[in-house]
CSV table of C-alpha atoms in Angstrom, one decimal:
chain,number,residue,atom,x,y,z
A,1,UNK,CA,41.4,14.2,-6.1
A,2,UNK,CA,39.9,12.5,-2.9
A,3,UNK,CA,35.9,12.0,-3.6
A,4,UNK,CA,33.6,12.4,-0.5
A,5,UNK,CA,32.0,9.9,0.3
A,6,UNK,CA,28.1,10.0,0.6
A,7,UNK,CA,27.6,10.2,3.5
A,8,UNK,CA,29.7,13.3,4.3
A,9,UNK,CA,27.5,15.3,1.6
A,10,UNK,CA,24.5,14.4,2.8
A,11,UNK,CA,26.0,14.3,6.3
A,12,UNK,CA,23.7,18.1,8.3
A,13,UNK,CA,26.6,19.2,10.2
A,14,UNK,CA,28.2,18.6,6.8
A,15,UNK,CA,29.7,21.5,5.4
A,16,UNK,CA,29.1,20.4,2.6
A,17,UNK,CA,24.7,19.5,3.5
A,18,UNK,CA,24.9,23.5,3.8
A,19,UNK,CA,22.3,22.9,7.1
A,20,UNK,CA,22.2,24.7,10.5
A,21,UNK,CA,21.8,22.3,13.4
A,22,UNK,CA,18.5,23.8,14.0
A,23,UNK,CA,17.5,22.4,10.9
A,24,UNK,CA,14.1,20.4,10.6
A,25,UNK,CA,13.6,16.5,11.2
A,26,UNK,CA,13.6,14.5,8.3
A,27,UNK,CA,12.1,11.7,8.2
A,28,UNK,CA,11.5,9.2,5.5
A,29,UNK,CA,8.5,7.4,4.5
A,30,UNK,CA,9.7,4.4,2.2
A,31,UNK,CA,6.2,3.4,-0.1
A,32,UNK,CA,3.0,4.7,1.1
A,33,UNK,CA,0.1,2.8,0.5
A,34,UNK,CA,-1.9,1.7,3.7
A,35,UNK,CA,0.5,1.8,6.0
A,36,UNK,CA,2.8,4.3,4.5
A,37,UNK,CA,-0.4,7.0,4.2
A,38,UNK,CA,-1.3,6.7,7.9
A,39,UNK,CA,2.0,7.9,9.4
A,40,UNK,CA,2.4,10.9,6.5
A,41,UNK,CA,-1.2,12.2,7.4
A,42,UNK,CA,-0.9,11.6,11.6
A,43,UNK,CA,3.7,13.0,10.9
A,44,UNK,CA,1.9,16.2,9.1
A,45,UNK,CA,-0.8,16.6,11.2
A,46,UNK,CA,1.6,17.0,14.4
A,47,UNK,CA,3.8,19.2,13.1
A,48,UNK,CA,0.8,21.3,12.2
A,49,UNK,CA,0.2,20.9,16.5
A,50,UNK,CA,-2.8,19.2,15.1
A,51,UNK,CA,-2.1,16.1,17.0
A,52,UNK,CA,-3.0,12.2,16.1
A,53,UNK,CA,-5.9,11.8,14.3
A,54,UNK,CA,-8.9,9.8,15.9
A,55,UNK,CA,-7.2,5.8,16.2
A,56,UNK,CA,-7.0,3.4,18.4
A,57,UNK,CA,-4.6,2.5,20.1
A,58,UNK,CA,-4.4,2.8,23.6
A,59,UNK,CA,-2.7,5.1,25.5
A,60,UNK,CA,-2.3,7.3,22.8
A,61,UNK,CA,-0.7,11.3,24.0
A,62,UNK,CA,-2.4,14.1,23.1
A,63,UNK,CA,0.2,16.0,20.5
A,64,UNK,CA,-2.4,18.7,20.0
A,65,UNK,CA,-0.5,21.9,20.4
A,66,UNK,CA,3.0,20.3,20.7
A,67,UNK,CA,4.8,21.7,17.4
A,68,UNK,CA,8.3,20.4,17.3
A,69,UNK,CA,10.7,23.9,18.0
A,70,UNK,CA,12.7,22.6,14.6
A,71,UNK,CA,9.9,21.8,12.3
A,72,UNK,CA,9.6,18.9,11.1
A,73,UNK,CA,9.9,18.2,6.6
A,74,UNK,CA,8.7,14.7,5.3
A,75,UNK,CA,9.4,13.0,2.2
A,76,UNK,CA,8.1,9.9,0.4
A,77,UNK,CA,9.7,7.7,-1.9
A,78,UNK,CA,7.1,5.6,-3.8
A,79,UNK,CA,7.3,3.9,-6.9
A,80,UNK,CA,3.8,5.4,-7.6
A,81,UNK,CA,1.9,8.9,-8.3
A,82,UNK,CA,-0.6,8.0,-6.4
A,83,UNK,CA,-2.6,6.4,-3.2
A,84,UNK,CA,-4.5,2.8,-4.7
A,85,UNK,CA,-6.9,0.3,-2.5
A,86,UNK,CA,-5.8,-2.9,-3.8
A,87,UNK,CA,-8.3,-3.9,-1.2
A,88,UNK,CA,-10.7,-3.2,-4.2
A,89,UNK,CA,-8.5,-4.3,-6.7
A,90,UNK,CA,-10.7,-6.6,-7.9
A,91,UNK,CA,-13.6,-3.7,-8.2
A,92,UNK,CA,-11.3,-1.4,-9.9
A,93,UNK,CA,-10.4,-4.2,-11.9
A,94,UNK,CA,-13.6,-6.0,-13.6
A,95,UNK,CA,-16.2,-2.2,-12.9
A,96,UNK,CA,-15.4,0.6,-14.9
A,97,UNK,CA,-16.9,2.7,-12.6
A,98,UNK,CA,-14.7,1.4,-10.1
A,99,UNK,CA,-11.2,2.4,-12.2
A,100,UNK,CA,-11.5,5.9,-12.7
A,101,UNK,CA,-11.9,5.7,-8.5
A,102,UNK,CA,-9.4,3.5,-6.4
A,103,UNK,CA,-6.3,5.5,-7.1
A,104,UNK,CA,-6.2,8.9,-6.1
A,105,UNK,CA,-3.1,11.1,-7.6
A,106,UNK,CA,-0.8,12.2,-4.1
A,107,UNK,CA,-1.0,15.5,-6.1
A,108,UNK,CA,-5.2,15.9,-6.2
A,109,UNK,CA,-5.9,15.3,-2.4
A,110,UNK,CA,-5.6,18.2,0.0
A,111,UNK,CA,-4.3,17.5,2.5
A,112,UNK,CA,-1.2,15.8,0.8
A,113,UNK,CA,-0.2,19.4,-0.3
A,114,UNK,CA,1.9,21.0,2.8
A,115,UNK,CA,5.0,22.8,2.0
A,116,UNK,CA,6.8,20.6,4.1
A,117,UNK,CA,5.6,17.3,2.2
A,118,UNK,CA,7.7,16.2,-1.2
A,119,UNK,CA,7.4,13.6,-3.2
A,120,UNK,CA,9.4,11.5,-3.8
A,121,UNK,CA,8.3,8.7,-7.2
A,122,UNK,CA,11.2,5.7,-8.0
A,123,UNK,CA,12.5,2.7,-6.6
A,124,UNK,CA,14.6,1.9,-3.2
A,125,UNK,CA,17.7,0.4,-3.9
A,126,UNK,CA,19.9,0.3,-0.1
A,127,UNK,CA,19.6,1.9,2.3
A,128,UNK,CA,22.2,2.5,4.3
A,129,UNK,CA,21.3,3.0,8.4
A,130,UNK,CA,24.6,4.4,9.8
A,131,UNK,CA,25.1,7.3,7.8
A,132,UNK,CA,21.3,7.1,7.9
A,133,UNK,CA,21.1,7.9,3.3
A,134,UNK,CA,19.2,5.7,1.4
A,135,UNK,CA,20.1,5.1,-1.9
A,136,UNK,CA,16.9,5.2,-5.0
A,137,UNK,CA,16.3,4.9,-8.6
A,138,UNK,CA,14.0,7.7,-9.9
A,139,UNK,CA,11.9,7.3,-13.1
A,140,UNK,CA,15.1,7.9,-15.6
A,141,UNK,CA,17.4,4.8,-14.1
A,142,UNK,CA,19.3,8.0,-12.4
A,143,UNK,CA,21.3,7.0,-9.0
A,144,UNK,CA,20.1,9.4,-6.3
A,145,UNK,CA,20.6,10.1,-2.1
A,146,UNK,CA,17.8,11.0,0.1
A,147,UNK,CA,19.0,11.0,3.8
A,148,UNK,CA,16.9,11.0,6.9
A,149,UNK,CA,16.7,11.4,10.1
A,150,UNK,CA,13.7,8.8,11.1
A,151,UNK,CA,12.5,6.4,8.3
A,152,UNK,CA,9.1,4.8,7.7
A,153,UNK,CA,9.8,1.3,6.1
A,154,UNK,CA,6.4,0.7,4.4
A,155,UNK,CA,7.0,-1.3,0.9
A,156,UNK,CA,4.8,-4.3,2.2
A,157,UNK,CA,5.2,-7.1,-0.3
A,158,UNK,CA,5.2,-7.1,-3.8
A,159,UNK,CA,2.5,-8.1,-5.2
A,160,UNK,CA,1.5,-9.1,-8.9
A,161,UNK,CA,-1.3,-7.9,-11.3
A,162,UNK,CA,-3.9,-7.9,-11.2
A,163,UNK,CA,-4.2,-8.0,-7.4
A,164,UNK,CA,-2.2,-4.7,-7.8
A,165,UNK,CA,-1.9,-2.4,-10.0
A,166,UNK,CA,1.6,-2.6,-12.7
A,167,UNK,CA,2.2,1.1,-13.5
A,168,UNK,CA,3.1,3.7,-12.0
A,169,UNK,CA,1.4,6.7,-12.9
A,170,UNK,CA,-2.4,6.8,-13.4
A,171,UNK,CA,-2.5,6.7,-16.5
A,172,UNK,CA,-1.5,3.9,-17.4
A,173,UNK,CA,-2.6,2.5,-15.0
A,174,UNK,CA,-6.3,3.3,-16.4
A,175,UNK,CA,-5.0,1.9,-19.4
A,176,UNK,CA,-3.8,-1.3,-17.4
A,177,UNK,CA,-6.9,-1.5,-16.0
A,178,UNK,CA,-9.0,-0.7,-19.3
A,179,UNK,CA,-7.9,-3.6,-21.6
A,180,UNK,CA,-8.0,-6.0,-18.2
A,181,UNK,CA,-11.6,-5.4,-18.5
A,182,UNK,CA,-11.8,-5.9,-22.5
A,183,UNK,CA,-10.5,-9.3,-22.0
A,184,UNK,CA,-12.8,-10.1,-19.1
A,185,UNK,CA,-16.1,-9.4,-20.6
A,186,UNK,CA,-14.9,-9.9,-24.6
A,187,UNK,CA,-15.0,-5.9,-25.9
A,188,UNK,CA,-17.4,-3.5,-23.9
A,189,UNK,CA,-18.1,-3.7,-21.1
A,190,UNK,CA,-21.6,-2.5,-21.5
A,191,UNK,CA,-22.2,-5.4,-24.0
A,192,UNK,CA,-20.1,-8.4,-22.7
A,193,UNK,CA,-20.9,-11.6,-24.6
A,194,UNK,CA,-23.3,-14.3,-22.7
A,195,UNK,CA,-22.1,-17.2,-21.2
A,196,UNK,CA,-18.3,-15.6,-22.1
A,197,UNK,CA,-16.2,-18.2,-19.6
A,198,UNK,CA,-14.1,-16.6,-17.8
A,199,UNK,CA,-11.4,-19.4,-15.6
A,200,UNK,CA,-9.4,-17.6,-12.1
A,201,UNK,CA,-7.1,-20.2,-11.0
A,202,UNK,CA,-6.2,-19.6,-7.5
A,203,UNK,CA,-8.0,-19.3,-4.0
A,204,UNK,CA,-6.8,-17.3,-2.0
A,205,UNK,CA,-8.3,-13.9,-0.9
A,206,UNK,CA,-7.8,-13.1,-4.5
A,207,UNK,CA,-8.7,-15.7,-6.2
A,208,UNK,CA,-11.9,-15.6,-4.4
A,209,UNK,CA,-12.5,-12.0,-4.6
A,210,UNK,CA,-12.3,-11.8,-8.7
A,211,UNK,CA,-14.2,-14.6,-9.4
A,212,UNK,CA,-17.2,-13.5,-7.2
A,213,UNK,CA,-17.1,-9.2,-8.3
A,214,UNK,CA,-17.0,-10.6,-12.0
A,215,UNK,CA,-19.7,-13.0,-11.9
A,216,UNK,CA,-21.8,-10.3,-9.7
A,217,UNK,CA,-20.8,-7.6,-12.5
A,218,UNK,CA,-21.5,-9.3,-14.9
A,219,UNK,CA,-23.7,-12.5,-14.3
A,220,UNK,CA,-23.8,-13.5,-18.3
A,221,UNK,CA,-20.5,-15.2,-18.2
A,222,UNK,CA,-20.3,-18.5,-16.6
A,223,UNK,CA,-16.8,-18.6,-13.9
A,224,UNK,CA,-15.0,-20.9,-12.4
A,225,UNK,CA,-12.6,-20.8,-9.7
A,226,UNK,CA,-10.0,-23.8,-9.2
A,227,UNK,CA,-8.1,-24.4,-6.3
A,228,UNK,CA,-5.0,-27.0,-5.9
A,229,UNK,CA,-5.2,-27.9,-2.5
A,230,UNK,CA,-9.5,-29.2,-0.9
A,231,UNK,CA,-10.3,-26.1,1.3
A,232,UNK,CA,-10.3,-22.7,0.4
A,233,UNK,CA,-7.9,-19.9,1.8
A,234,UNK,CA,-5.9,-23.0,2.3
A,235,UNK,CA,-2.4,-21.2,3.5
A,236,UNK,CA,-4.7,-18.9,5.5
A,237,UNK,CA,-5.2,-19.5,9.6
A,238,UNK,CA,-9.4,-20.1,10.1
A,239,UNK,CA,-10.9,-22.6,11.0
A,240,UNK,CA,-12.2,-25.5,8.5
A,241,UNK,CA,-16.1,-24.4,9.0
A,242,UNK,CA,-14.5,-20.6,8.0
A,243,UNK,CA,-13.3,-22.3,4.6
A,244,UNK,CA,-16.0,-24.5,3.8
A,245,UNK,CA,-18.3,-21.2,4.9
A,246,UNK,CA,-16.8,-19.3,1.6
A,247,UNK,CA,-17.1,-21.9,-0.7
A,248,UNK,CA,-20.8,-22.3,0.1
A,249,UNK,CA,-21.5,-17.6,-0.5
A,250,UNK,CA,-19.4,-18.5,-3.9
A,251,UNK,CA,-21.5,-21.0,-4.8
A,252,UNK,CA,-24.7,-19.6,-4.0
A,253,UNK,CA,-23.4,-16.6,-5.7
A,254,UNK,CA,-23.1,-18.7,-9.5
A,255,UNK,CA,-19.6,-19.3,-9.4
A,256,UNK,CA,-18.5,-22.7,-10.4
A,257,UNK,CA,-16.1,-23.9,-7.9
A,258,UNK,CA,-13.5,-27.2,-8.4
A,259,UNK,CA,-10.1,-28.2,-5.4
A,260,UNK,CA,-7.8,-30.9,-5.0
A,261,UNK,CA,-6.8,-30.0,-8.4
A,262,UNK,CA,-3.9,-28.9,-10.2
A,263,UNK,CA,-4.1,-26.5,-13.9
A,264,UNK,CA,-2.1,-26.1,-16.0
A,265,UNK,CA,-2.9,-23.4,-18.5
A,266,UNK,CA,-1.8,-23.2,-22.9
A,267,UNK,CA,-3.0,-20.7,-25.1
A,268,UNK,CA,-5.1,-21.9,-27.9
A,269,UNK,CA,-3.8,-20.4,-32.1
A,270,UNK,CA,-8.0,-18.8,-31.2
A,271,UNK,CA,-6.7,-17.1,-28.2
A,272,UNK,CA,-9.6,-18.9,-26.3
A,273,UNK,CA,-7.5,-20.9,-23.1
A,274,UNK,CA,-6.9,-24.9,-22.4
A,275,UNK,CA,-7.2,-25.5,-18.9
A,276,UNK,CA,-6.0,-29.4,-17.9
A,277,UNK,CA,-6.8,-30.1,-14.7
A,278,UNK,CA,-4.9,-33.3,-12.5
A,279,UNK,CA,-7.8,-36.0,-12.5
A,280,UNK,CA,-7.8,-35.3,-15.9
A,281,UNK,CA,-11.1,-33.0,-17.1
A,282,UNK,CA,-10.6,-30.0,-19.6
A,283,UNK,CA,-12.1,-27.3,-19.5
A,284,UNK,CA,-11.8,-24.9,-22.6
A,285,UNK,CA,-11.5,-20.2,-21.6
A,286,UNK,CA,-12.1,-17.0,-23.1
A,287,UNK,CA,-9.9,-15.4,-20.3
A,288,UNK,CA,-7.9,-17.0,-17.4
A,289,UNK,CA,-6.6,-14.6,-14.2
A,290,UNK,CA,-3.6,-16.6,-12.3
A,291,UNK,CA,-4.3,-15.2,-8.5
A,292,UNK,CA,-1.5,-18.2,-6.9
A,293,UNK,CA,1.9,-16.1,-7.5
A,294,UNK,CA,1.9,-15.0,-3.9
A,295,UNK,CA,3.5,-12.1,-2.9
A,296,UNK,CA,7.7,-11.0,-2.6
A,297,UNK,CA,9.4,-9.6,0.1
A,298,UNK,CA,10.3,-5.3,-0.6
A,299,UNK,CA,13.3,-5.2,1.9
A,300,UNK,CA,15.9,-6.0,-0.2
A,301,UNK,CA,17.4,-2.7,0.4
A,302,UNK,CA,17.7,-3.4,3.5
A,303,UNK,CA,20.2,-5.2,6.1
A,304,UNK,CA,20.1,-8.9,6.4
A,305,UNK,CA,20.6,-8.2,10.3
A,306,UNK,CA,17.0,-6.6,9.9
A,307,UNK,CA,15.2,-9.3,8.0
A,308,UNK,CA,13.6,-12.9,9.7
A,309,UNK,CA,14.3,-15.9,7.4
A,310,UNK,CA,10.9,-14.9,5.5
A,311,UNK,CA,13.3,-11.1,4.7
A,312,UNK,CA,10.2,-9.3,7.2
A,313,UNK,CA,11.5,-6.8,9.6
A,314,UNK,CA,12.1,-7.9,12.5
A,315,UNK,CA,10.6,-4.7,15.6
A,316,UNK,CA,10.5,-4.5,18.7
A,317,UNK,CA,6.2,-3.9,19.6
A,318,UNK,CA,6.7,0.1,19.6
A,319,UNK,CA,7.2,-0.3,15.5
A,320,UNK,CA,11.6,0.4,15.8
A,321,UNK,CA,13.3,-1.7,13.9
A,322,UNK,CA,15.0,-4.5,16.9
A,323,UNK,CA,18.7,-3.2,17.9
A,324,UNK,CA,20.8,-5.7,15.0
A,325,UNK,CA,22.2,-2.5,12.6
A,326,UNK,CA,22.8,0.8,13.2
A,327,UNK,CA,20.6,3.4,14.7
A,328,UNK,CA,18.0,0.9,14.8
A,329,UNK,CA,15.7,2.9,16.9
A,330,UNK,CA,15.7,5.8,14.4
A,331,UNK,CA,14.1,3.3,11.8
A,332,UNK,CA,10.5,1.3,11.8
A,333,UNK,CA,8.9,-0.7,10.1
A,334,UNK,CA,4.6,-1.0,9.4
A,335,UNK,CA,2.1,-2.7,7.8
A,336,UNK,CA,2.7,-6.2,5.4
A,337,UNK,CA,6.6,-5.8,5.8
A,338,UNK,CA,7.0,-6.3,8.9
A,339,UNK,CA,7.5,-9.9,11.3
A,340,UNK,CA,3.4,-9.8,13.3
A,341,UNK,CA,1.1,-12.1,13.7
A,342,UNK,CA,-2.5,-12.6,12.3
A,343,UNK,CA,-3.5,-12.3,8.8
A,344,UNK,CA,-2.1,-9.0,6.8
A,345,UNK,CA,-5.0,-6.7,6.7
A,346,UNK,CA,-4.7,-2.5,5.5
A,347,UNK,CA,-7.2,-1.6,8.8
A,348,UNK,CA,-2.9,-3.4,10.4
A,349,UNK,CA,-1.9,-1.7,8.4
A,350,UNK,CA,-2.9,1.7,9.2
A,351,UNK,CA,-2.2,1.2,12.7
A,352,UNK,CA,1.3,1.0,12.8
A,353,UNK,CA,1.5,3.6,10.4
A,354,UNK,CA,-0.2,5.9,13.4
A,355,UNK,CA,2.0,4.6,16.0
A,356,UNK,CA,5.6,4.5,13.9
A,357,UNK,CA,3.7,7.9,13.5
A,358,UNK,CA,3.2,9.0,17.4
A,359,UNK,CA,6.6,7.4,18.3
A,360,UNK,CA,8.9,9.7,15.9
A,361,UNK,CA,6.5,13.0,16.6
A,362,UNK,CA,6.9,11.9,20.9
A,363,UNK,CA,11.3,10.7,19.8
A,364,UNK,CA,11.1,14.2,17.8
A,365,UNK,CA,9.9,16.3,20.1
A,366,UNK,CA,12.2,14.2,23.2
A,367,UNK,CA,14.9,15.7,21.0
A,368,UNK,CA,14.4,18.9,21.2
A,369,UNK,CA,14.2,18.3,25.4
A,370,UNK,CA,17.0,16.4,26.2
A,371,UNK,CA,17.7,17.7,29.3
A,372,UNK,CA,13.4,17.4,30.6
A,373,UNK,CA,13.5,14.9,33.9
A,374,UNK,CA,12.2,11.5,32.9
A,375,UNK,CA,8.2,12.2,33.8
A,376,UNK,CA,7.8,15.3,30.9
A,377,UNK,CA,9.8,12.6,28.5
A,378,UNK,CA,6.9,11.1,25.7
A,379,UNK,CA,6.8,7.3,25.3
A,380,UNK,CA,6.0,5.5,22.9
A,381,UNK,CA,3.2,3.6,22.4
A,382,UNK,CA,3.6,-0.3,22.1
A,383,UNK,CA,0.8,-2.3,19.9
A,384,UNK,CA,-0.2,-6.0,21.3
A,385,UNK,CA,0.4,-8.6,19.0
A,386,UNK,CA,-3.1,-9.4,16.9
A,387,UNK,CA,-5.4,-12.4,16.4
A,388,UNK,CA,-6.1,-13.9,12.7
A,389,UNK,CA,-9.6,-11.9,11.5
A,390,UNK,CA,-10.4,-11.9,8.8
A,391,UNK,CA,-13.2,-9.9,6.0
A,392,UNK,CA,-13.7,-10.9,2.7
A,393,UNK,CA,-16.3,-10.4,-0.3
A,394,UNK,CA,-17.7,-12.6,-2.1
A,395,UNK,CA,-20.0,-11.2,-5.0
A,396,UNK,CA,-23.0,-9.9,-2.7
A,397,UNK,CA,-22.1,-11.3,-0.2
A,398,UNK,CA,-19.4,-10.8,3.0
A,399,UNK,CA,-17.7,-13.5,5.1
A,400,UNK,CA,-15.8,-11.8,8.4
A,401,UNK,CA,-14.0,-13.5,11.6
A,402,UNK,CA,-12.4,-13.1,14.5
A,403,UNK,CA,-12.1,-15.6,17.9
A,404,UNK,CA,-14.5,-13.5,19.7
A,405,UNK,CA,-17.1,-11.9,17.4
A,406,UNK,CA,-17.2,-15.4,14.6
A,407,UNK,CA,-18.2,-16.1,11.3
A,408,UNK,CA,-21.4,-13.6,10.3
A,409,UNK,CA,-21.8,-13.1,6.7
A,410,UNK,CA,-24.3,-11.8,4.1
A,411,UNK,CA,-25.8,-8.8,1.8
A,412,UNK,CA,-26.1,-7.8,5.2
A,413,UNK,CA,-22.6,-7.7,6.3
A,414,UNK,CA,-21.5,-7.0,3.2
A,415,UNK,CA,-23.4,-4.0,3.1
A,416,UNK,CA,-22.0,-2.6,7.2
A,417,UNK,CA,-18.3,-4.4,6.2
A,418,UNK,CA,-17.3,-2.9,3.0
A,419,UNK,CA,-20.1,-1.0,1.0
A,420,UNK,CA,-20.4,-0.6,-2.3
A,421,UNK,CA,-17.2,0.3,-2.9
A,422,UNK,CA,-15.2,-2.9,-1.2
A,423,UNK,CA,-14.7,0.0,1.8
A,424,UNK,CA,-12.9,2.2,0.0
A,425,UNK,CA,-14.9,6.2,0.9
A,426,UNK,CA,-14.6,4.7,4.5
A,427,UNK,CA,-10.5,4.3,4.3
A,428,UNK,CA,-10.4,8.0,2.5
A,429,UNK,CA,-12.6,9.3,5.2
A,430,UNK,CA,-11.0,7.5,7.7
A,431,UNK,CA,-7.5,9.0,6.3
A,432,UNK,CA,-9.3,11.9,5.8
A,433,UNK,CA,-8.0,12.5,2.2
A,434,UNK,CA,-10.4,14.6,0.6
A,435,UNK,CA,-9.8,15.7,-3.7
A,436,UNK,CA,-8.7,18.7,-5.3
A,437,UNK,CA,-11.8,21.1,-6.8
A,438,UNK,CA,-9.9,21.2,-10.2
A,439,UNK,CA,-12.3,24.1,-10.9
A,440,UNK,CA,-11.0,26.5,-8.6
A,441,UNK,CA,-6.8,25.6,-9.5
A,442,UNK,CA,-5.9,29.2,-10.8
A,443,UNK,CA,-5.7,29.4,-14.7
A,444,UNK,CA,-2.5,27.4,-16.1
A,445,UNK,CA,-0.6,30.1,-18.1
A,446,UNK,CA,-0.9,31.0,-22.0
A,447,UNK,CA,2.5,29.0,-23.7
A,448,UNK,CA,5.1,31.2,-23.7
A,449,UNK,CA,6.5,31.1,-27.4
A,450,UNK,CA,10.4,31.5,-27.9
A,451,UNK,CA,12.2,33.6,-29.7
A,452,UNK,CA,15.6,35.3,-30.2
A,453,UNK,CA,17.8,36.5,-27.5
A,454,UNK,CA,20.5,38.8,-27.2
A,455,UNK,CA,23.3,37.9,-25.0
A,456,UNK,CA,24.7,39.4,-22.2
A,457,UNK,CA,27.3,39.6,-19.9
A,458,UNK,CA,26.3,39.6,-15.7
A,459,UNK,CA,29.0,40.7,-13.3
A,460,UNK,CA,30.2,38.2,-10.8
A,461,UNK,CA,28.4,40.0,-7.9
A,462,UNK,CA,24.6,38.7,-9.5
């Protein structure tokens, strides 16, 4: 017996596919953080004839009232069951009142309850761009397959705990956050141990923000930030005066900063930690946070032909894959996963997701109107490469820098840039996600009691 190939089974015009030529256009979005969620909500709006959301991209076509004749089906593949605000991780994993809020379960968002949107929870294993089929593994370890017409790769970088959650479910995330905060404060966050010693290793943005948030939330804790290089943010393309000012603000906020020293950590029998510095100094800590691990590429499932030496996706200015794989024009990248200029940021990823959604929807409309003259076809948005910019929270203060506005910092800058929740409320407002009112949800049916039933024959006609 000949086994049917995956591409034959999932081919939309295959007899086994059981689909007509007028089937909805299938868009697979892999990864639903900033870039992915932006692509999803904009595609859903376009499919409804609502057009693109407000954005900062010039030359965006107004798709309002321009519905696809065949319709659009969006499938999201993500390891998590919700949208996590990773920019807010230093608050989510330090302050309990923020832990519960910075993970929005997909099923609890009004705008994501759409008949043409499905979520698949698992991990991507392989993409076959020729067959347009993605192979993935669900939470039970079972291999699954998803056919698509367009793919948005928005998996970002694989970052490490506590910069991002280590669990895929909201419930496990809450448990992990509670345990981590307990280790920071030495028990109850309402009564942190006065004089407790916390050491943060690594002064990239994550380490800086964790050190600042711990000191702000728990002033009685002694916080030390250690960095192997002489300047903080050493891997970022920023002027020296910016890096020095970040250090100055940390010191103002009460954080002890040690630079130019590598540290080795040993856990002691009494549950304390010994931190040995390269210059011979030895510190004792009650808890150590290692923020030195860099994000890792998440592009292994893609063909190597579409990746650069750093395993980032090589894309054109319209975010479609470069023409090194079959059907490259049907594959788009957004966010940290792509090769792009500037510093990797949430805002940049969201703009990319919006642009990818625009260009996919333009292709969908064009494919349904192939015989129209060129002037009636929709063009792609092409993004410009952007210069490095940064906004970093440092305790009660914030520092921003860009080549045009220059450097700004202070408490007022924090209020205007991040607010009190590291930008979460503004992010949700920008994307347009609102919580389901659970009080208005229909009551769950009572448990059904199972009893013995007879067995009846059912006719072939039935």
